[in-house]
PDB file of C-alpha atoms in Angstrom:
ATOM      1  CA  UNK A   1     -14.068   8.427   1.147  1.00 91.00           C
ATOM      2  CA  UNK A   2     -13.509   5.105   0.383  1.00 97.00           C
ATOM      3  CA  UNK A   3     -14.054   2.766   3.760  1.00 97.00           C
ATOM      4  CA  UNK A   4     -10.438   1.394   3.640  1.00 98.00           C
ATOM      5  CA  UNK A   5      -9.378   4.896   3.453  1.00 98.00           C
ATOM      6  CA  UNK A   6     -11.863   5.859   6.287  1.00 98.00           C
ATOM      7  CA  UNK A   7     -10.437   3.312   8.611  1.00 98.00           C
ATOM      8  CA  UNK A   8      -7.048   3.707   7.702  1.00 98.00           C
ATOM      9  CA  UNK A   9      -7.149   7.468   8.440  1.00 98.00           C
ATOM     10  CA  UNK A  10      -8.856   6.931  11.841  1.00 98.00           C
ATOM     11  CA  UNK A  11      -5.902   4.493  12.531  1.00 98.00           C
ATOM     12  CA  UNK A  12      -3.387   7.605  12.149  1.00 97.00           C
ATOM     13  CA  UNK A  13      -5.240   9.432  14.744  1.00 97.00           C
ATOM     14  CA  UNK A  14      -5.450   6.358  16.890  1.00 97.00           C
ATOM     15  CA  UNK A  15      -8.766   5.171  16.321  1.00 98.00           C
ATOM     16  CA  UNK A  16      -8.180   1.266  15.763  1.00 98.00           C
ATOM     17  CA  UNK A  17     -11.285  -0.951  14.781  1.00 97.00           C
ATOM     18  CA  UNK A  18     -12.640  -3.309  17.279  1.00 97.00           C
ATOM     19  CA  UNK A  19     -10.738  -6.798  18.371  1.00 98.00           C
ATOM     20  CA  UNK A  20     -13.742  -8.989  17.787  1.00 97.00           C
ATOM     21  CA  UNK A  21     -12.290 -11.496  14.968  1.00 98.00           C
ATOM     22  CA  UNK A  22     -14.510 -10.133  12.187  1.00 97.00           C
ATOM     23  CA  UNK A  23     -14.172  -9.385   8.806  1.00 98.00           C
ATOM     24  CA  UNK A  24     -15.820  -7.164   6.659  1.00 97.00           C
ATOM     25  CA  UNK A  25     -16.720  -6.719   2.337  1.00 97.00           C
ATOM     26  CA  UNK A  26     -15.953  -3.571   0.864  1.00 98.00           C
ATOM     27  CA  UNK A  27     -15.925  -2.554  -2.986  1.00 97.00           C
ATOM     28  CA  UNK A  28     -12.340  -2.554  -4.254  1.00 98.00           C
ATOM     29  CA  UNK A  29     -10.773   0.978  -4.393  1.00 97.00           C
ATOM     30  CA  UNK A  30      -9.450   0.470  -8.002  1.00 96.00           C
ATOM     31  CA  UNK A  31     -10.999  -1.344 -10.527  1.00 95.00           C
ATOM     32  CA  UNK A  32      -8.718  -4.664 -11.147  1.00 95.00           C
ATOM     33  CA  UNK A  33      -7.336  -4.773  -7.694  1.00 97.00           C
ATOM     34  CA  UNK A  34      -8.411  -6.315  -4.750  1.00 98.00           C
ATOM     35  CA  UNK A  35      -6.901  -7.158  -1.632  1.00 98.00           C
ATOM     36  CA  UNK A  36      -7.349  -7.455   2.084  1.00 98.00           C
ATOM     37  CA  UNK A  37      -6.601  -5.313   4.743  1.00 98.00           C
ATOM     38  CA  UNK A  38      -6.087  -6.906   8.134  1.00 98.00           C
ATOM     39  CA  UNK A  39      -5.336  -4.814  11.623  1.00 98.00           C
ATOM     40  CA  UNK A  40      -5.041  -6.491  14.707  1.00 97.00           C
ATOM     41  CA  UNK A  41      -8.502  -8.976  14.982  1.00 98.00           C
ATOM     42  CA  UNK A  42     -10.157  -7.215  12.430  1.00 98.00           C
ATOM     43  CA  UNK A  43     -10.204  -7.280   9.054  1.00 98.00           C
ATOM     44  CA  UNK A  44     -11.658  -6.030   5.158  1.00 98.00           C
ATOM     45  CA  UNK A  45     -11.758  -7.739   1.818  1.00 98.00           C
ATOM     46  CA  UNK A  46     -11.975  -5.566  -1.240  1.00 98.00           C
ATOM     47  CA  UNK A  47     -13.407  -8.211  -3.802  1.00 98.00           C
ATOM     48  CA  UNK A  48     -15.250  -7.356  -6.767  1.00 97.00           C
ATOM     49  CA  UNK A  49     -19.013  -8.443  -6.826  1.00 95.00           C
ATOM     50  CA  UNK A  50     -18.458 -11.657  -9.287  1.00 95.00           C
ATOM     51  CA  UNK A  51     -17.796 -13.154  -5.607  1.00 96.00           C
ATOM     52  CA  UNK A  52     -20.650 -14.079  -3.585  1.00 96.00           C
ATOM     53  CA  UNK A  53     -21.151 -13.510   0.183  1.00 96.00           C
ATOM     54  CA  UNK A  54     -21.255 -17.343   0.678  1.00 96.00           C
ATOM     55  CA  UNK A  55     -18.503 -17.932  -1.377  1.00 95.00           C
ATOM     56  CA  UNK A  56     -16.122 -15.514   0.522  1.00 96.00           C
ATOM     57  CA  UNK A  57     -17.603 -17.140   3.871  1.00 96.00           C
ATOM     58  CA  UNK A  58     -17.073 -20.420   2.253  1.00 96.00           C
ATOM     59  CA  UNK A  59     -13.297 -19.437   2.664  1.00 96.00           C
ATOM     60  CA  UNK A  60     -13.475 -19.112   6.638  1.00 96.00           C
ATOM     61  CA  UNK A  61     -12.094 -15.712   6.881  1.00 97.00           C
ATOM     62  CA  UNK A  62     -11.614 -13.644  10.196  1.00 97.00           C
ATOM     63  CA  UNK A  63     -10.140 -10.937  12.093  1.00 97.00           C
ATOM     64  CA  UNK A  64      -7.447 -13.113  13.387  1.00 97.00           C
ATOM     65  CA  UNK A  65      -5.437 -14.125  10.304  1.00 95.00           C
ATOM     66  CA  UNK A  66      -7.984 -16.243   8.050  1.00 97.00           C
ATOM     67  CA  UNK A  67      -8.552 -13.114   6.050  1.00 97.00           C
ATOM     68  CA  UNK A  68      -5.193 -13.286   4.911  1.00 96.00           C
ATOM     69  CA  UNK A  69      -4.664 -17.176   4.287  1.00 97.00           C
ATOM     70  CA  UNK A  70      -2.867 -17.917   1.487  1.00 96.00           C
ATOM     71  CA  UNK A  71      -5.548 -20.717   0.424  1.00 96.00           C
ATOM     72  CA  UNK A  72      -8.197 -17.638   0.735  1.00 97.00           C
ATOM     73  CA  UNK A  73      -5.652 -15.382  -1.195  1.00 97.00           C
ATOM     74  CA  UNK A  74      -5.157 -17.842  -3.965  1.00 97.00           C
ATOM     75  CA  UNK A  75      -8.771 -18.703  -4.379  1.00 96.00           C
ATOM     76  CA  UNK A  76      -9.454 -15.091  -4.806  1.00 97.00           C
ATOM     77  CA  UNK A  77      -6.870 -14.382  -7.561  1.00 97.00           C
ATOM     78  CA  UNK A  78      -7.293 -17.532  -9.369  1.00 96.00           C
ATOM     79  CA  UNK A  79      -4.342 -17.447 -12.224  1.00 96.00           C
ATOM     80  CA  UNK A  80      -3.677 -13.994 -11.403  1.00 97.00           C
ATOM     81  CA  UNK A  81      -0.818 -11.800 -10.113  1.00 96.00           C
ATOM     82  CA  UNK A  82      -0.459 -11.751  -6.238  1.00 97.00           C
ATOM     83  CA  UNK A  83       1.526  -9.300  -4.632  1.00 96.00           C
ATOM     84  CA  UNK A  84       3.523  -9.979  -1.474  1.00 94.00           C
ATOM     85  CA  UNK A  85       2.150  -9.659   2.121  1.00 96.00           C
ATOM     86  CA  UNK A  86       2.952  -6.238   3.454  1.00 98.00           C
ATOM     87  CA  UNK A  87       2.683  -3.706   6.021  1.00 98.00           C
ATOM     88  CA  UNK A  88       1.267  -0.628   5.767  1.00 98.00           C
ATOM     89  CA  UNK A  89       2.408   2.191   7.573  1.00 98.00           C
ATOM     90  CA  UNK A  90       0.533   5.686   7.993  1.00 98.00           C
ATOM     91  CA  UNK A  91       1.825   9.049   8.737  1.00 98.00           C
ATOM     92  CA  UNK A  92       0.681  12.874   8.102  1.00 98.00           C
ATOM     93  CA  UNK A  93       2.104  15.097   5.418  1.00 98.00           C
ATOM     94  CA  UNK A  94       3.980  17.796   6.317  1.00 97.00           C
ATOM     95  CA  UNK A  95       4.140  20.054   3.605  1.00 96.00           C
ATOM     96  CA  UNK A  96       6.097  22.936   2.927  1.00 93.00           C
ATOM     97  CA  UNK A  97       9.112  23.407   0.417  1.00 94.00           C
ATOM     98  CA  UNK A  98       9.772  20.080  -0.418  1.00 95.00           C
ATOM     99  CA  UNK A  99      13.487  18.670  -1.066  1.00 96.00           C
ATOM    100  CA  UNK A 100      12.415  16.488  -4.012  1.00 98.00           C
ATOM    101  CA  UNK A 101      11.543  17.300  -6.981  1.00 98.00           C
ATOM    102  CA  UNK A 102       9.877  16.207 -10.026  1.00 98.00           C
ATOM    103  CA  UNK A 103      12.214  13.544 -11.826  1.00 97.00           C
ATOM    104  CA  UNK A 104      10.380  12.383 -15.434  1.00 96.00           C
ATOM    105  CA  UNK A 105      13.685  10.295 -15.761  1.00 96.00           C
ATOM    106  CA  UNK A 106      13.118   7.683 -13.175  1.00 97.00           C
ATOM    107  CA  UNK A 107       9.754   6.877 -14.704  1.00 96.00           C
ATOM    108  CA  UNK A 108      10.937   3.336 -15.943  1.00 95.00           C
ATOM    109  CA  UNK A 109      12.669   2.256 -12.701  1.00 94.00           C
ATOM    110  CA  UNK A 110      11.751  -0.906 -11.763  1.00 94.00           C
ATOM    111  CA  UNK A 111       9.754   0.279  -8.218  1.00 93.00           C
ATOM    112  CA  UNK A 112       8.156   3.184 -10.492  1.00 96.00           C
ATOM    113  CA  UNK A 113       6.791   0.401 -12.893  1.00 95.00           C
ATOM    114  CA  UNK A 114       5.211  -1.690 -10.016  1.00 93.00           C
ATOM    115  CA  UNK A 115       3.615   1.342  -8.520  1.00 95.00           C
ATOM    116  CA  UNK A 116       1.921   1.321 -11.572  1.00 95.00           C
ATOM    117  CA  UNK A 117       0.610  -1.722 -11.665  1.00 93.00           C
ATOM    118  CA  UNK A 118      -1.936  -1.473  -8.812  1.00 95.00           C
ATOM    119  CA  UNK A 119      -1.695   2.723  -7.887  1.00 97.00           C
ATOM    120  CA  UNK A 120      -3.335   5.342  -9.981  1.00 96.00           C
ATOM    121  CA  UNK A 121      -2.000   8.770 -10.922  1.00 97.00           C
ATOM    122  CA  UNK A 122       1.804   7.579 -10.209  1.00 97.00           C
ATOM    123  CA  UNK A 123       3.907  10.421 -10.140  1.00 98.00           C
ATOM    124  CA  UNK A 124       8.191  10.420  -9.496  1.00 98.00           C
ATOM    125  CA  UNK A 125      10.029  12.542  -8.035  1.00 98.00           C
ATOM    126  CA  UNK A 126      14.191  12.389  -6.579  1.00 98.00           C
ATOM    127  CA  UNK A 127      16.655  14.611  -5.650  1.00 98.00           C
ATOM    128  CA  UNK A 128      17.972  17.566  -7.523  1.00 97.00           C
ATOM    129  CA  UNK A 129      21.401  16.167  -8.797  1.00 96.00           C
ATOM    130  CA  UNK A 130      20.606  14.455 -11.826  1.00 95.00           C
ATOM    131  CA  UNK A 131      23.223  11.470 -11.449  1.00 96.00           C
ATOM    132  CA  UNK A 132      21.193  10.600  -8.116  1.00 97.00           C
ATOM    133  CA  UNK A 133      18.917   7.879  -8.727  1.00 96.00           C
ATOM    134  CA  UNK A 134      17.327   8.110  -5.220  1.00 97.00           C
ATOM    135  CA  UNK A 135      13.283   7.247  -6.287  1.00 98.00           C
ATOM    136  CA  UNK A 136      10.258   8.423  -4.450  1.00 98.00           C
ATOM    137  CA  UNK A 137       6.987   7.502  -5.929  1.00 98.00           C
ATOM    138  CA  UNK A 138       3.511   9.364  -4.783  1.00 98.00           C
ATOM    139  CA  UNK A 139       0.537   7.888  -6.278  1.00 98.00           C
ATOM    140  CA  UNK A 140      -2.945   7.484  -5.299  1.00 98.00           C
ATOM    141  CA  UNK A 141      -2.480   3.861  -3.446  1.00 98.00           C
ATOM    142  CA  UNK A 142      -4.631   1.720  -1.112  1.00 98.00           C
ATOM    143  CA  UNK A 143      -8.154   2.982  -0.252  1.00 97.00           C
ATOM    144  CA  UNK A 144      -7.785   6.107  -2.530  1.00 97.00           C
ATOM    145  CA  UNK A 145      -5.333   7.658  -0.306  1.00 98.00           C
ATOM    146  CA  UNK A 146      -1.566   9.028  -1.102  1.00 98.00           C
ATOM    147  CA  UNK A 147       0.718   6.191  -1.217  1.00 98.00           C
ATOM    148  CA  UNK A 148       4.797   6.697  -0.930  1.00 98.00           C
ATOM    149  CA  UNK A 149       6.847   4.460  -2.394  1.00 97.00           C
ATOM    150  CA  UNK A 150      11.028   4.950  -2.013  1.00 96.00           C
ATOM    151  CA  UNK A 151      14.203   3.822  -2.970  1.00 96.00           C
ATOM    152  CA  UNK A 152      17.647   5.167  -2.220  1.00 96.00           C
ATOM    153  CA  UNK A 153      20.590   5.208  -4.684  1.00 95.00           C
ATOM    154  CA  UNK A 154      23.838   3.668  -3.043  1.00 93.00           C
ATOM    155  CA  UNK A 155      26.412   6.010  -4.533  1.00 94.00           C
ATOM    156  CA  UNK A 156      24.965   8.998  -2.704  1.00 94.00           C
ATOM    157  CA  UNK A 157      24.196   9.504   1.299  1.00 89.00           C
ATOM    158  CA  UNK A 158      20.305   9.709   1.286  1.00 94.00           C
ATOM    159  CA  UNK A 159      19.402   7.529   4.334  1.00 96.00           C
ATOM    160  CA  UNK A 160      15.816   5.668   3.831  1.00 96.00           C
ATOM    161  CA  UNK A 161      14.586   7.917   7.074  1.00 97.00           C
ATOM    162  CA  UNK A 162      15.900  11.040   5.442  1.00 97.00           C
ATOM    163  CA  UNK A 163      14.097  10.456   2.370  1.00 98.00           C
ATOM    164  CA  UNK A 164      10.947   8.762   4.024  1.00 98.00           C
ATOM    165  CA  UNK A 165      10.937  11.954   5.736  1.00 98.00           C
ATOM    166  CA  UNK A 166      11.345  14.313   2.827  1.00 98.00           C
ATOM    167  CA  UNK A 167       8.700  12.371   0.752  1.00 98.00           C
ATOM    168  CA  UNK A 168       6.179  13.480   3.937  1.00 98.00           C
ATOM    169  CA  UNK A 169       6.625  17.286   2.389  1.00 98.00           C
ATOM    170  CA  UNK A 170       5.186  16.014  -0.577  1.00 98.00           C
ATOM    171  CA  UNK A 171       1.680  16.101   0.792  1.00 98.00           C
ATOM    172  CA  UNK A 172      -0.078  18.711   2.381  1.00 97.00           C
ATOM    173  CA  UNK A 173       0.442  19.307   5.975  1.00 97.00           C
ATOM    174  CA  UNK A 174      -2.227  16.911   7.865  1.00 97.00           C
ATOM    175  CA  UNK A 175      -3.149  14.458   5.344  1.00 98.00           C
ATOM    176  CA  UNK A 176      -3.209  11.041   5.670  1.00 98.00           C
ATOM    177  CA  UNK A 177      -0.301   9.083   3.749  1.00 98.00           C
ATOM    178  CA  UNK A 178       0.243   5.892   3.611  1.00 98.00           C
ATOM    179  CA  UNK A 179       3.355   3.249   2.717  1.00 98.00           C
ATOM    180  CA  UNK A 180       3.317  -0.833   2.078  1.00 97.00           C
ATOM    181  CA  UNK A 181       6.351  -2.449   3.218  1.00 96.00           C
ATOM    182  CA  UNK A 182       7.728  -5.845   3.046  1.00 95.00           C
ATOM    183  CA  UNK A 183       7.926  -7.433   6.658  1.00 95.00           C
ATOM    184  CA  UNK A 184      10.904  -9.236   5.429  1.00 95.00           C
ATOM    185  CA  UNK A 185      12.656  -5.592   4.218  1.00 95.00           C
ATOM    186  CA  UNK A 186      13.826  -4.841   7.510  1.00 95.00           C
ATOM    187  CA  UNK A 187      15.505  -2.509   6.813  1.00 94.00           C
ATOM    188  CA  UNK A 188      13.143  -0.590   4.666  1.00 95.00           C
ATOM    189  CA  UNK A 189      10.731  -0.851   7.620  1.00 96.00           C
ATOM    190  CA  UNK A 190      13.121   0.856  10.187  1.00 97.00           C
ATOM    191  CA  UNK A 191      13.537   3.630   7.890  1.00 96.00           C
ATOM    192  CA  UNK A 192       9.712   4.283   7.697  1.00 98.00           C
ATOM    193  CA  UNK A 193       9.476   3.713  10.923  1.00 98.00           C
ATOM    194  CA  UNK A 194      12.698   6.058  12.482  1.00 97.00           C
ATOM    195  CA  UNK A 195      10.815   8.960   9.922  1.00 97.00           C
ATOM    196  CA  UNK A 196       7.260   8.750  12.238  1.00 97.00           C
ATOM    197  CA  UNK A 197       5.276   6.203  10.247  1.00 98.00           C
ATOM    198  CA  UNK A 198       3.530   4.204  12.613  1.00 98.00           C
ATOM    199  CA  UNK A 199       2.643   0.508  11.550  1.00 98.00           C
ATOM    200  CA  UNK A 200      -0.869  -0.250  11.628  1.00 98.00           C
ATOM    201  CA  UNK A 201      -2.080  -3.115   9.444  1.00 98.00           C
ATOM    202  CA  UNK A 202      -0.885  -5.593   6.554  1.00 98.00           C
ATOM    203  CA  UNK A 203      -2.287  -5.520   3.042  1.00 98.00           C
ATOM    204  CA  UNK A 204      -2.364  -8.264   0.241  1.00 97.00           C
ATOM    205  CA  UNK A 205      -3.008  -7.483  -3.249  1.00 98.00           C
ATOM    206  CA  UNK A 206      -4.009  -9.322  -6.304  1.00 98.00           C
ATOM    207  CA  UNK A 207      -4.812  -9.150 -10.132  1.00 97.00           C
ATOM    208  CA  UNK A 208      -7.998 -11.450 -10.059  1.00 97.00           C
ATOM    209  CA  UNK A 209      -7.953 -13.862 -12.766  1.00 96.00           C
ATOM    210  CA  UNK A 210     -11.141 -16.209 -11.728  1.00 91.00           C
ATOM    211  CA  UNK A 211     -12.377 -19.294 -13.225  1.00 77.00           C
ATOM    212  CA  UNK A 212     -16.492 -17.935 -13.471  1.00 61.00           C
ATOM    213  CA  UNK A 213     -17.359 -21.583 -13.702  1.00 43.00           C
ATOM    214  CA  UNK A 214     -16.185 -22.108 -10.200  1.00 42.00           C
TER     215      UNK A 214
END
């Protein structure tokens, strides 16, 4: 198990890392993304080894928000992509006869497409009636573990709890899932939230593009 995925499941059952402002280096969970994973005053960056130990400390990160700087962020990625701040929610599957199904058709929606980009094995799935364009994607996401990823269609009544819930059956019962969130998607965020995830961290993520000469 992958340390961000270690700590990360511990944090579903309550088990929260120490409040001591310190940081931590961990290998990145997928090869061409790396990130940082903060929780309250404590925190892990997932950098690739082209990074030296005094470089990262050159960058004055901590447990208590200078692990998530944008300067650090920035120096990190170089040229790259950077993904928004978000945060990441964890709740148990619940298995059982799911309500979605498999839906090959909502492959190139635009949320399916950016799962892609930095979660493996990305796999959609919606609701039976095939004008419903109500997306849920599972994918192998941050640390290794399942990753959820929704979005309702307006024309039909799915609320984002009902289908937050419903993606939940998608895993089996007792396993660790996990969802990213934009702070500023408020909405999105009570859904998760109203369905039993429980948010316990933020995550970054970038595409590093680094000058080596630096």
């Amino acid at each position: 198990m992958h340390p961000i995925a270690e700590v990360l499941s511990k944090a579903a059952g309550g088990d929260f890392p120490a409040v001591d402002g310190s940081w931590q280096r961990v290998d990145p969970w997928r090869p061409g993304i790396e990130g940082v994973l903060a929780f309250t005053g404590h925190a892990w960056l997932a950098v690739d080894d082209d990074v030296s130990d005094g470089t990262l400390t050159s960058l004055s990160p901590d447990g208590y928000g200078g692990a998530s700087n944008p300067r650090l962020v920035s120096r990190l990625a170089g040229t790259g992509w950077i993904d928004a701040l978000d945060v990441v929610l964890v709740a148990r599957g619940t298995g059982g006869e799911p309500r979605l199904v498999p839906r090959s058709d909502l492959r190139n929606h635009p949320r399916a497409e950016h799962a892609t980009l930095v979660r493996s094995e990305v796999v959609t799935f919606g609701y039976t009636a095939p004008d419903d364009h109500t997306l849920v994607t599972l994918s192998t996401g941050i640390g290794g573990l399942p990753e959820v990823g929704l979005e309702t269609d307006p024309a039909h009544e799915h609320s984002g709890a009902e289908v937050a819930r419903d993606a939940l059956a998608l895993v089996p019962e007792g396993e660790v899932v996990v969802a990213a969130c934009a702070p500023g998607n408020a909405r999105a965020l009570r859904a998760f939230i109203s369905a039993g995830y429980e948010p316990v961290a933020s995550v970054q993520l970038w595409r590093p593009e680094r000058d080596q000469r630096a």
